[in-house]
């Protein structure tokens, strides 16, 4: 073989009987091998002082590992696989008893001295039951791997090693275990730990890749939980990095957060880093700062609102120029991190309160729970609107804030046993829910409560910041009228400013009723359809009928004394309740059931300006018949 290196798996299998171990490491191992006389010219290299040649084996030649392994194999041939394993310059001596092990170590060291080798004592471990060898931790109980090299615990499927091949100056190599850097490594390793600890996850342990968090209600219970986890670690030949572990503590760091019984905090050292962050000098530095802050955005009230001026600077068409306005936003964000609230742990047994609000350009939400000492936040959400969402009406923006908040916290709010409360400052929101939003909201058990904007301080603050005016879209385009001016009635300026008393309005209504066609017609059959007269005024279910010529005056009157219904005409209102929607019967033959519709306001052609479309519901056959806009039902028949 060109590279006579031993297989690590086979070496580890041979040392499983050992009870006492010693790990040795040779110093400057390759330099102990003399290059064959006459072949020194093959190692020549050029410098500013001329050509030089190696007399001993240098590091970096392609055949160095194989040649050195061959030398140590011949030197320790009577000991290998008996009580020592050698991989290049790493030695592992193993024995059944302490006395036997002393003899084995002496024999190996004597052979090292005889062949003028040297040992790096700083890297050696003598007479131990736990030593490090080739990245493994060797103990009498078995071979363990550090969890910090967690991916190496997953063996690549046999036959798929070629997919990991990579080229080096020494040739092609393939991984036998899962390397760091492959796109599917995190998912595969997470699946492995999930299956290994499946009966513990979400009961008393949380696992994210190689990070474990064990939690308990009492110290006695916690000891049992830790023992169960560590036993499972040993059973599956895993190991933990003790330098990064914290045992039996009420404050631990996990995934960049500080976890305590009270809730989740930002790590103090990271907050201090943000506090001492210098103002960005270019676009890359600004993106780095925002990326670092985004990790903790869930702790910051109105985060999107605060960072809007800085995020606007990351756009391609914006000149990167640091202004006093950006400096103020930068300082406000750092101050928000220093004064951030503690997010409490979510407790399913406590009532849930969701506060939402929307401004012209952003939405926000605060998820809280009612504790004995008051309302405490669980998390914060804020989001800038997309360009299309900037054109939404006020009620649609408020509804968007509710929907996005529920999506973000659906694992807390979906299918709760008791209704939770959603607080908004838009009182009429429940009347504007569309069928699409109702379909999504049907999965949540909630009640909608109104809180005036002045009292909705927590969620409403984002729309009160002066700096947020930078990114609310083009106000002129938002205020454009979608209908041409000639379709709107002209309001007299005198009418707009006139202060009209309610008594005078009632007098005008009574006078206008005398010659109003709809009023006279309605009086004949009002008793049958819910109309009634009170004090000579016509009402339909507590709503006042206003003749057409007075509607402009009524609509411009400030603070009307009662709800006024402006109607274009009286309709034949039925008091019968409507039934359920019923599908049309499927026709049994062609042309037994048809649908008719009209395409109107078309350019006139040969005296026609409309098309009557007749479709057979059975065959979908269609007829297009030219007609006029003035066609009557008799002519259509």
CSV table of C-alpha atoms in Angstrom, one decimal, residues 77-515:
chain,number,residue,atom,x,y,z
A,77,UNK,CA,6.7,-4.5,15.7
A,78,UNK,CA,6.8,-6.9,18.7
A,79,UNK,CA,4.6,-4.6,20.8
A,80,UNK,CA,2.0,-3.4,18.3
A,81,UNK,CA,-1.4,-5.0,18.8
A,82,UNK,CA,-0.1,-6.6,22.1
A,83,UNK,CA,-0.2,-3.6,24.4
A,84,UNK,CA,0.5,-0.6,22.2
A,85,UNK,CA,-1.2,1.1,19.2
A,86,UNK,CA,0.6,3.6,17.0
A,87,UNK,CA,-0.7,6.1,14.5
A,88,UNK,CA,2.1,8.2,13.1
A,89,UNK,CA,3.6,10.0,16.2
A,90,UNK,CA,0.7,9.1,18.6
A,91,UNK,CA,1.2,6.1,20.9
A,92,UNK,CA,-1.4,4.5,23.1
A,93,UNK,CA,-0.3,1.9,25.7
A,94,UNK,CA,-3.0,-0.2,27.3
A,95,UNK,CA,-2.9,-2.9,30.1
A,96,UNK,CA,-5.1,-4.9,32.3
A,97,UNK,CA,-3.5,-3.9,35.6
A,98,UNK,CA,-1.4,-1.2,37.1
A,99,UNK,CA,1.6,-3.4,37.7
A,100,UNK,CA,1.5,-4.7,34.1
A,101,UNK,CA,1.1,-1.3,32.7
A,102,UNK,CA,4.3,0.0,34.4
A,103,UNK,CA,6.2,-2.7,32.7
A,104,UNK,CA,4.7,-1.9,29.3
A,105,UNK,CA,5.4,1.8,29.6
A,106,UNK,CA,9.1,1.1,30.6
A,107,UNK,CA,9.6,-1.2,27.6
A,108,UNK,CA,8.2,1.4,25.2
A,109,UNK,CA,10.2,4.3,26.6
A,110,UNK,CA,13.4,2.2,26.5
A,111,UNK,CA,12.8,1.4,22.8
A,112,UNK,CA,12.3,5.1,22.2
A,113,UNK,CA,15.6,6.0,23.9
A,114,UNK,CA,17.5,3.2,22.0
A,115,UNK,CA,16.4,4.5,18.6
A,116,UNK,CA,17.2,8.1,19.6
A,117,UNK,CA,13.5,9.3,19.5
A,118,UNK,CA,12.2,12.1,21.7
A,119,UNK,CA,8.8,12.4,23.5
A,120,UNK,CA,6.8,15.6,24.0
A,121,UNK,CA,6.1,15.4,27.7
A,122,UNK,CA,3.6,18.3,27.5
A,123,UNK,CA,1.2,16.2,25.4
A,124,UNK,CA,1.7,12.9,27.3
A,125,UNK,CA,-0.7,11.3,29.9
A,126,UNK,CA,0.6,8.5,32.1
A,127,UNK,CA,-1.2,5.8,34.0
A,128,UNK,CA,-4.7,7.1,33.6
A,129,UNK,CA,-8.1,5.6,33.1
A,130,UNK,CA,-9.2,8.4,30.8
A,131,UNK,CA,-6.8,9.6,28.1
A,132,UNK,CA,-7.2,11.4,24.7
A,133,UNK,CA,-6.1,9.6,21.6
A,134,UNK,CA,-6.8,10.7,18.0
A,135,UNK,CA,-9.6,13.0,19.0
A,136,UNK,CA,-11.3,10.2,21.1
A,137,UNK,CA,-11.6,9.8,24.8
A,138,UNK,CA,-10.5,6.3,25.9
A,139,UNK,CA,-11.8,4.9,29.1
A,140,UNK,CA,-12.2,1.3,30.5
A,141,UNK,CA,-16.0,1.7,29.8
A,142,UNK,CA,-15.4,2.3,26.1
A,143,UNK,CA,-14.4,4.9,23.5
A,144,UNK,CA,-16.0,8.3,23.8
A,145,UNK,CA,-16.0,11.3,21.5
A,146,UNK,CA,-16.2,14.9,22.6
A,147,UNK,CA,-19.6,16.3,21.9
A,148,UNK,CA,-17.9,19.5,20.6
A,149,UNK,CA,-17.0,17.3,17.6
A,150,UNK,CA,-20.5,16.0,17.5
A,151,UNK,CA,-20.9,15.5,13.8
A,152,UNK,CA,-18.2,12.9,13.9
A,153,UNK,CA,-20.6,10.6,15.8
A,154,UNK,CA,-22.6,10.0,12.7
A,155,UNK,CA,-21.2,7.4,10.3
A,156,UNK,CA,-21.6,8.1,6.6
A,157,UNK,CA,-23.7,5.4,4.9
A,158,UNK,CA,-21.6,2.7,3.5
A,159,UNK,CA,-21.1,3.2,-0.2
A,160,UNK,CA,-21.8,6.9,-0.1
A,161,UNK,CA,-18.3,7.9,1.1
A,162,UNK,CA,-17.4,9.0,-2.4
A,163,UNK,CA,-19.9,11.8,-2.2
A,164,UNK,CA,-17.6,13.6,0.3
A,165,UNK,CA,-14.4,13.2,-1.7
A,166,UNK,CA,-12.1,16.2,-1.8
A,167,UNK,CA,-8.8,16.8,-3.6
A,168,UNK,CA,-5.5,17.6,-1.9
A,169,UNK,CA,-1.9,17.8,-3.0
A,170,UNK,CA,-1.6,14.2,-1.8
A,171,UNK,CA,-4.6,12.9,-3.8
A,172,UNK,CA,-8.3,12.3,-3.3
A,173,UNK,CA,-9.6,11.6,0.2
A,174,UNK,CA,-13.1,10.6,1.5
A,175,UNK,CA,-14.8,11.1,4.8
A,176,UNK,CA,-15.9,8.0,6.8
A,177,UNK,CA,-17.8,10.1,9.3
A,178,UNK,CA,-19.9,13.2,8.8
A,179,UNK,CA,-17.7,16.2,8.4
A,180,UNK,CA,-18.5,19.8,9.4
A,181,UNK,CA,-19.7,21.9,6.6
A,182,UNK,CA,-22.1,19.6,4.7
A,183,UNK,CA,-25.5,21.1,4.1
A,184,UNK,CA,-27.4,18.2,5.6
A,185,UNK,CA,-25.2,17.7,8.6
A,186,UNK,CA,-27.2,19.7,11.1
A,187,UNK,CA,-30.5,18.0,10.2
A,188,UNK,CA,-29.0,14.5,10.4
A,189,UNK,CA,-27.3,15.1,13.7
A,190,UNK,CA,-30.4,16.6,15.2
A,191,UNK,CA,-32.4,13.6,14.1
A,192,UNK,CA,-29.8,11.3,15.8
A,193,UNK,CA,-30.0,13.1,19.2
A,194,UNK,CA,-33.8,13.4,18.9
A,195,UNK,CA,-34.1,9.6,18.5
A,196,UNK,CA,-31.5,8.9,21.2
A,197,UNK,CA,-33.3,11.2,23.8
A,198,UNK,CA,-36.8,10.9,22.4
A,199,UNK,CA,-38.4,10.0,25.8
A,200,UNK,CA,-36.8,13.0,27.5
A,201,UNK,CA,-37.2,15.8,25.0
A,202,UNK,CA,-39.9,18.3,26.0
A,203,UNK,CA,-40.3,16.5,29.4
A,204,UNK,CA,-37.1,17.7,31.2
A,205,UNK,CA,-34.6,18.4,28.5
A,206,UNK,CA,-34.2,20.6,25.4
A,207,UNK,CA,-31.6,19.8,22.7
A,208,UNK,CA,-30.3,21.9,19.9
A,209,UNK,CA,-27.6,20.0,18.0
A,210,UNK,CA,-24.9,19.5,20.6
A,211,UNK,CA,-26.3,21.9,23.2
A,212,UNK,CA,-28.4,20.3,26.0
A,213,UNK,CA,-30.6,22.1,28.6
A,214,UNK,CA,-32.0,20.1,31.5
A,215,UNK,CA,-34.7,21.7,33.6
A,216,UNK,CA,-36.6,20.6,36.8
A,217,UNK,CA,-39.0,21.8,39.4
A,218,UNK,CA,-36.8,20.9,42.4
A,219,UNK,CA,-33.1,20.1,43.2
A,220,UNK,CA,-33.9,16.5,44.0
A,221,UNK,CA,-35.8,16.0,40.8
A,222,UNK,CA,-33.0,17.7,38.9
A,223,UNK,CA,-30.4,15.3,40.2
A,224,UNK,CA,-32.4,12.4,38.8
A,225,UNK,CA,-32.9,14.1,35.5
A,226,UNK,CA,-29.2,14.8,35.1
A,227,UNK,CA,-28.3,11.2,36.0
A,228,UNK,CA,-30.7,9.9,33.4
A,229,UNK,CA,-29.2,12.1,30.7
A,230,UNK,CA,-25.6,11.3,31.5
A,231,UNK,CA,-26.4,7.6,31.7
A,232,UNK,CA,-27.9,7.8,28.2
A,233,UNK,CA,-24.8,9.7,27.0
A,234,UNK,CA,-22.6,6.9,28.3
A,235,UNK,CA,-24.8,4.1,26.9
A,236,UNK,CA,-24.5,5.6,23.4
A,237,UNK,CA,-20.7,6.2,23.8
A,238,UNK,CA,-21.1,10.0,23.8
A,239,UNK,CA,-19.2,12.4,26.0
A,240,UNK,CA,-19.6,16.0,27.2
A,241,UNK,CA,-17.2,18.9,27.3
A,242,UNK,CA,-16.9,19.5,31.0
A,243,UNK,CA,-15.3,22.9,30.4
A,244,UNK,CA,-18.5,24.2,28.9
A,245,UNK,CA,-20.9,22.5,31.3
A,246,UNK,CA,-22.8,24.1,34.2
A,247,UNK,CA,-24.5,21.8,36.7
A,248,UNK,CA,-27.3,22.5,39.2
A,249,UNK,CA,-27.5,26.2,38.6
A,250,UNK,CA,-30.3,28.7,38.6
A,251,UNK,CA,-28.6,30.8,35.9
A,252,UNK,CA,-27.2,29.1,32.8
A,253,UNK,CA,-26.3,30.2,29.3
A,254,UNK,CA,-28.1,28.4,26.5
A,255,UNK,CA,-28.0,29.3,22.7
A,256,UNK,CA,-26.9,32.8,23.4
A,257,UNK,CA,-29.5,33.4,26.1
A,258,UNK,CA,-29.3,33.5,29.9
A,259,UNK,CA,-32.0,31.3,31.4
A,260,UNK,CA,-33.2,31.8,35.0
A,261,UNK,CA,-36.4,30.7,36.9
A,262,UNK,CA,-37.8,34.2,36.3
A,263,UNK,CA,-37.4,34.1,32.5
A,264,UNK,CA,-35.1,34.5,29.6
A,265,UNK,CA,-32.5,37.3,29.6
A,266,UNK,CA,-30.0,38.6,27.1
A,267,UNK,CA,-26.4,37.6,27.9
A,268,UNK,CA,-24.8,40.5,29.8
A,269,UNK,CA,-21.5,40.3,27.8
A,270,UNK,CA,-23.4,40.6,24.5
A,271,UNK,CA,-25.4,43.6,25.8
A,272,UNK,CA,-22.2,45.2,26.9
A,273,UNK,CA,-20.7,44.6,23.4
A,274,UNK,CA,-23.7,46.4,21.8
A,275,UNK,CA,-23.4,49.2,24.4
A,276,UNK,CA,-19.8,49.8,23.5
A,277,UNK,CA,-20.2,49.4,19.7
A,278,UNK,CA,-18.7,52.3,17.8
A,279,UNK,CA,-20.8,54.0,15.1
A,280,UNK,CA,-20.6,52.1,11.8
A,281,UNK,CA,-18.3,53.8,9.3
A,282,UNK,CA,-19.5,52.0,6.1
A,283,UNK,CA,-22.3,49.7,4.9
A,284,UNK,CA,-20.6,46.5,5.8
A,285,UNK,CA,-20.1,47.7,9.4
A,286,UNK,CA,-23.7,48.8,9.6
A,287,UNK,CA,-24.9,45.4,8.3
A,288,UNK,CA,-22.7,43.6,10.9
A,289,UNK,CA,-24.2,45.7,13.7
A,290,UNK,CA,-27.8,45.1,12.6
A,291,UNK,CA,-27.2,41.4,12.2
A,292,UNK,CA,-25.8,41.2,15.7
A,293,UNK,CA,-28.8,43.1,17.1
A,294,UNK,CA,-31.4,41.1,15.2
A,295,UNK,CA,-30.6,38.1,17.3
A,296,UNK,CA,-32.1,39.8,20.3
A,297,UNK,CA,-35.0,41.6,18.6
A,298,UNK,CA,-37.5,39.5,20.5
A,299,UNK,CA,-36.5,41.4,23.7
A,300,UNK,CA,-36.9,44.9,22.3
A,301,UNK,CA,-40.2,46.8,22.1
A,302,UNK,CA,-40.9,48.3,18.7
A,303,UNK,CA,-37.6,47.0,17.3
A,304,UNK,CA,-38.5,47.5,13.6
A,305,UNK,CA,-39.6,51.1,14.4
A,306,UNK,CA,-36.2,51.9,16.0
A,307,UNK,CA,-34.0,50.4,13.3
A,308,UNK,CA,-36.0,51.7,10.4
A,309,UNK,CA,-33.6,54.6,9.6
A,310,UNK,CA,-30.6,52.3,9.7
A,311,UNK,CA,-32.2,49.5,7.6
A,312,UNK,CA,-33.1,52.1,5.0
A,313,UNK,CA,-29.4,52.8,4.6
A,314,UNK,CA,-28.8,49.2,3.5
A,315,UNK,CA,-30.8,49.6,0.3
A,316,UNK,CA,-29.0,49.6,-3.0
A,317,UNK,CA,-30.3,53.0,-4.2
A,318,UNK,CA,-29.5,54.9,-1.0
A,319,UNK,CA,-26.2,56.6,-0.4
A,320,UNK,CA,-24.4,55.4,2.7
A,321,UNK,CA,-23.9,58.6,4.6
A,322,UNK,CA,-24.0,58.8,8.4
A,323,UNK,CA,-26.2,61.6,9.6
A,324,UNK,CA,-27.2,62.9,13.0
A,325,UNK,CA,-30.6,61.3,12.4
A,326,UNK,CA,-29.0,57.9,12.0
A,327,UNK,CA,-26.8,58.6,15.0
A,328,UNK,CA,-29.9,59.2,17.1
A,329,UNK,CA,-31.4,55.9,15.9
A,330,UNK,CA,-28.1,54.1,16.7
A,331,UNK,CA,-28.1,55.5,20.2
A,332,UNK,CA,-31.8,54.8,20.7
A,333,UNK,CA,-31.2,51.1,19.8
A,334,UNK,CA,-28.3,50.7,22.2
A,335,UNK,CA,-30.4,52.3,25.0
A,336,UNK,CA,-33.2,49.9,24.2
A,337,UNK,CA,-30.9,47.0,24.8
A,338,UNK,CA,-29.8,48.3,28.1
A,339,UNK,CA,-33.3,48.9,29.3
A,340,UNK,CA,-34.9,45.8,27.7
A,341,UNK,CA,-37.5,43.8,29.7
A,342,UNK,CA,-37.1,40.3,30.9
A,343,UNK,CA,-39.2,37.8,28.9
A,344,UNK,CA,-41.0,35.5,31.3
A,345,UNK,CA,-41.3,31.8,30.6
A,346,UNK,CA,-44.6,30.8,29.0
A,347,UNK,CA,-46.9,29.1,31.4
A,348,UNK,CA,-49.9,27.3,29.7
A,349,UNK,CA,-51.9,27.5,32.9
A,350,UNK,CA,-51.9,31.4,33.0
A,351,UNK,CA,-54.2,33.7,31.0
A,352,UNK,CA,-52.8,35.0,27.7
A,353,UNK,CA,-53.0,38.6,26.5
A,354,UNK,CA,-52.0,39.7,23.0
A,355,UNK,CA,-51.6,43.4,22.4
A,356,UNK,CA,-51.3,44.5,18.8
A,357,UNK,CA,-51.1,47.8,16.9
A,358,UNK,CA,-50.3,49.1,13.4
A,359,UNK,CA,-48.8,52.4,12.3
A,360,UNK,CA,-48.6,53.7,8.7
A,361,UNK,CA,-45.6,51.5,7.9
A,362,UNK,CA,-45.1,48.9,10.7
A,363,UNK,CA,-46.9,46.4,12.9
A,364,UNK,CA,-46.1,45.2,16.4
A,365,UNK,CA,-47.4,42.8,19.0
A,366,UNK,CA,-46.7,42.0,22.6
A,367,UNK,CA,-47.5,38.6,24.1
A,368,UNK,CA,-48.0,38.7,27.8
A,369,UNK,CA,-49.5,36.6,30.7
A,370,UNK,CA,-51.3,37.6,33.8
A,371,UNK,CA,-49.2,36.6,36.9
A,372,UNK,CA,-50.1,37.2,40.5
A,373,UNK,CA,-48.0,40.4,40.5
A,374,UNK,CA,-49.5,41.7,37.2
A,375,UNK,CA,-49.0,41.5,33.5
A,376,UNK,CA,-45.5,40.3,32.3
A,377,UNK,CA,-44.3,40.0,28.7
A,378,UNK,CA,-43.4,36.7,27.1
A,379,UNK,CA,-42.1,38.1,23.9
A,380,UNK,CA,-42.2,41.1,21.5
A,381,UNK,CA,-42.8,41.2,17.8
A,382,UNK,CA,-42.4,44.0,15.3
A,383,UNK,CA,-42.3,44.0,11.5
A,384,UNK,CA,-42.1,46.5,8.7
A,385,UNK,CA,-44.8,46.3,6.1
A,386,UNK,CA,-44.2,45.3,2.5
A,387,UNK,CA,-44.8,47.9,-0.2
A,388,UNK,CA,-48.2,46.4,-1.1
A,389,UNK,CA,-49.2,46.4,2.6
A,390,UNK,CA,-48.6,50.1,2.9
A,391,UNK,CA,-51.7,50.7,0.8
A,392,UNK,CA,-54.0,48.8,3.2
A,393,UNK,CA,-56.8,50.6,4.9
A,394,UNK,CA,-56.4,51.2,8.6
A,395,UNK,CA,-58.6,48.3,9.6
A,396,UNK,CA,-56.7,45.9,7.3
A,397,UNK,CA,-53.4,47.1,8.9
A,398,UNK,CA,-54.7,46.4,12.3
A,399,UNK,CA,-55.9,43.0,11.3
A,400,UNK,CA,-52.6,42.3,9.7
A,401,UNK,CA,-50.9,43.0,13.0
A,402,UNK,CA,-53.1,40.4,14.7
A,403,UNK,CA,-52.6,37.8,12.1
A,404,UNK,CA,-48.8,38.2,12.0
A,405,UNK,CA,-48.6,38.1,15.8
A,406,UNK,CA,-50.7,34.9,15.9
A,407,UNK,CA,-48.5,33.3,13.3
A,408,UNK,CA,-45.4,34.1,15.2
A,409,UNK,CA,-46.8,32.7,18.5
A,410,UNK,CA,-49.1,30.1,17.2
A,411,UNK,CA,-47.3,27.4,19.3
A,412,UNK,CA,-48.6,29.3,22.3
A,413,UNK,CA,-52.0,30.6,21.1
A,414,UNK,CA,-53.4,27.9,18.8
A,415,UNK,CA,-56.2,25.7,20.1
A,416,UNK,CA,-56.1,26.9,23.7
A,417,UNK,CA,-58.7,25.4,26.1
A,418,UNK,CA,-59.8,28.8,27.4
A,419,UNK,CA,-60.2,32.0,25.2
A,420,UNK,CA,-57.3,34.4,25.3
A,421,UNK,CA,-57.6,38.1,25.0
A,422,UNK,CA,-56.5,40.2,22.0
A,423,UNK,CA,-56.4,43.9,22.7
A,424,UNK,CA,-56.4,46.5,19.8
A,425,UNK,CA,-57.1,50.2,19.6
A,426,UNK,CA,-59.4,49.7,16.6
A,427,UNK,CA,-62.9,49.3,17.9
A,428,UNK,CA,-64.6,48.3,14.6
A,429,UNK,CA,-62.0,45.7,13.6
A,430,UNK,CA,-64.4,42.8,14.1
A,431,UNK,CA,-66.7,44.2,11.3
A,432,UNK,CA,-63.9,44.2,8.7
A,433,UNK,CA,-62.7,40.6,9.0
A,434,UNK,CA,-62.7,39.0,5.5
A,435,UNK,CA,-63.4,35.4,4.7
A,436,UNK,CA,-59.7,34.7,4.3
A,437,UNK,CA,-58.8,36.1,7.7
A,438,UNK,CA,-61.7,34.4,9.3
A,439,UNK,CA,-60.5,31.1,7.9
A,440,UNK,CA,-57.1,31.6,9.6
A,441,UNK,CA,-58.5,33.0,12.8
A,442,UNK,CA,-60.9,30.1,13.2
A,443,UNK,CA,-58.0,28.0,14.6
A,444,UNK,CA,-57.6,30.3,17.6
A,445,UNK,CA,-59.9,30.7,20.6
A,446,UNK,CA,-59.8,34.4,21.5
A,447,UNK,CA,-61.9,37.4,22.4
A,448,UNK,CA,-61.4,40.8,20.8
A,449,UNK,CA,-61.2,43.8,23.2
A,450,UNK,CA,-60.9,47.5,22.5
A,451,UNK,CA,-58.4,49.8,24.2
A,452,UNK,CA,-58.2,53.4,23.2
A,453,UNK,CA,-55.0,54.4,21.5
A,454,UNK,CA,-54.0,56.7,24.5
A,455,UNK,CA,-54.2,53.7,26.8
A,456,UNK,CA,-52.6,51.2,24.4
A,457,UNK,CA,-49.1,52.5,25.3
A,458,UNK,CA,-47.2,49.2,25.0
A,459,UNK,CA,-48.1,48.3,21.4
A,460,UNK,CA,-49.0,51.8,20.2
A,461,UNK,CA,-45.7,53.4,20.9
A,462,UNK,CA,-44.1,52.5,17.5
A,463,UNK,CA,-46.4,54.9,15.6
A,464,UNK,CA,-45.4,57.9,17.7
A,465,UNK,CA,-41.7,58.1,16.8
A,466,UNK,CA,-40.6,61.1,14.7
A,467,UNK,CA,-37.9,59.1,13.0
A,468,UNK,CA,-40.4,56.6,11.6
A,469,UNK,CA,-41.6,59.2,9.1
A,470,UNK,CA,-38.7,58.1,6.9
A,471,UNK,CA,-40.3,54.9,5.7
A,472,UNK,CA,-44.0,55.2,5.5
A,473,UNK,CA,-44.1,55.2,1.7
A,474,UNK,CA,-45.1,57.9,-0.7
A,475,UNK,CA,-47.8,59.7,1.1
A,476,UNK,CA,-48.9,61.5,-2.0
A,477,UNK,CA,-49.5,58.3,-3.8
A,478,UNK,CA,-51.3,56.8,-0.8
A,479,UNK,CA,-53.7,59.8,-0.8
A,480,UNK,CA,-54.5,59.7,-4.5
A,481,UNK,CA,-58.1,59.3,-5.3
A,482,UNK,CA,-58.9,56.2,-7.2
A,483,UNK,CA,-62.1,57.7,-8.8
A,484,UNK,CA,-62.3,60.7,-11.1
A,485,UNK,CA,-63.4,64.1,-9.5
A,486,UNK,CA,-66.6,64.4,-11.6
A,487,UNK,CA,-68.1,61.4,-9.7
A,488,UNK,CA,-68.1,63.3,-6.4
A,489,UNK,CA,-70.6,65.9,-5.3
A,490,UNK,CA,-69.3,69.5,-4.7
A,491,UNK,CA,-69.7,70.5,-1.0
A,492,UNK,CA,-70.4,74.1,-0.4
A,493,UNK,CA,-67.9,75.7,1.9
A,494,UNK,CA,-70.7,77.5,3.7
A,495,UNK,CA,-72.3,74.1,4.4
A,496,UNK,CA,-69.1,72.7,5.8
A,497,UNK,CA,-68.6,75.4,8.3
A,498,UNK,CA,-72.2,76.0,9.2
A,499,UNK,CA,-73.2,75.0,12.8
A,500,UNK,CA,-76.6,73.6,12.3
A,501,UNK,CA,-78.7,72.7,15.4
A,502,UNK,CA,-80.5,69.4,15.7
A,503,UNK,CA,-83.9,71.0,16.1
A,504,UNK,CA,-83.4,72.9,12.8
A,505,UNK,CA,-82.4,69.6,11.1
A,506,UNK,CA,-85.6,67.9,12.3
A,507,UNK,CA,-87.6,70.8,11.0
A,508,UNK,CA,-85.9,70.6,7.6
A,509,UNK,CA,-86.6,66.8,7.5
A,510,UNK,CA,-90.3,67.2,8.1
A,511,UNK,CA,-90.5,69.9,5.3
A,512,UNK,CA,-88.5,67.7,2.9
A,513,UNK,CA,-90.8,64.7,3.6
A,514,UNK,CA,-93.8,66.5,2.1
A,515,UNK,CA,-92.5,66.3,-1.5
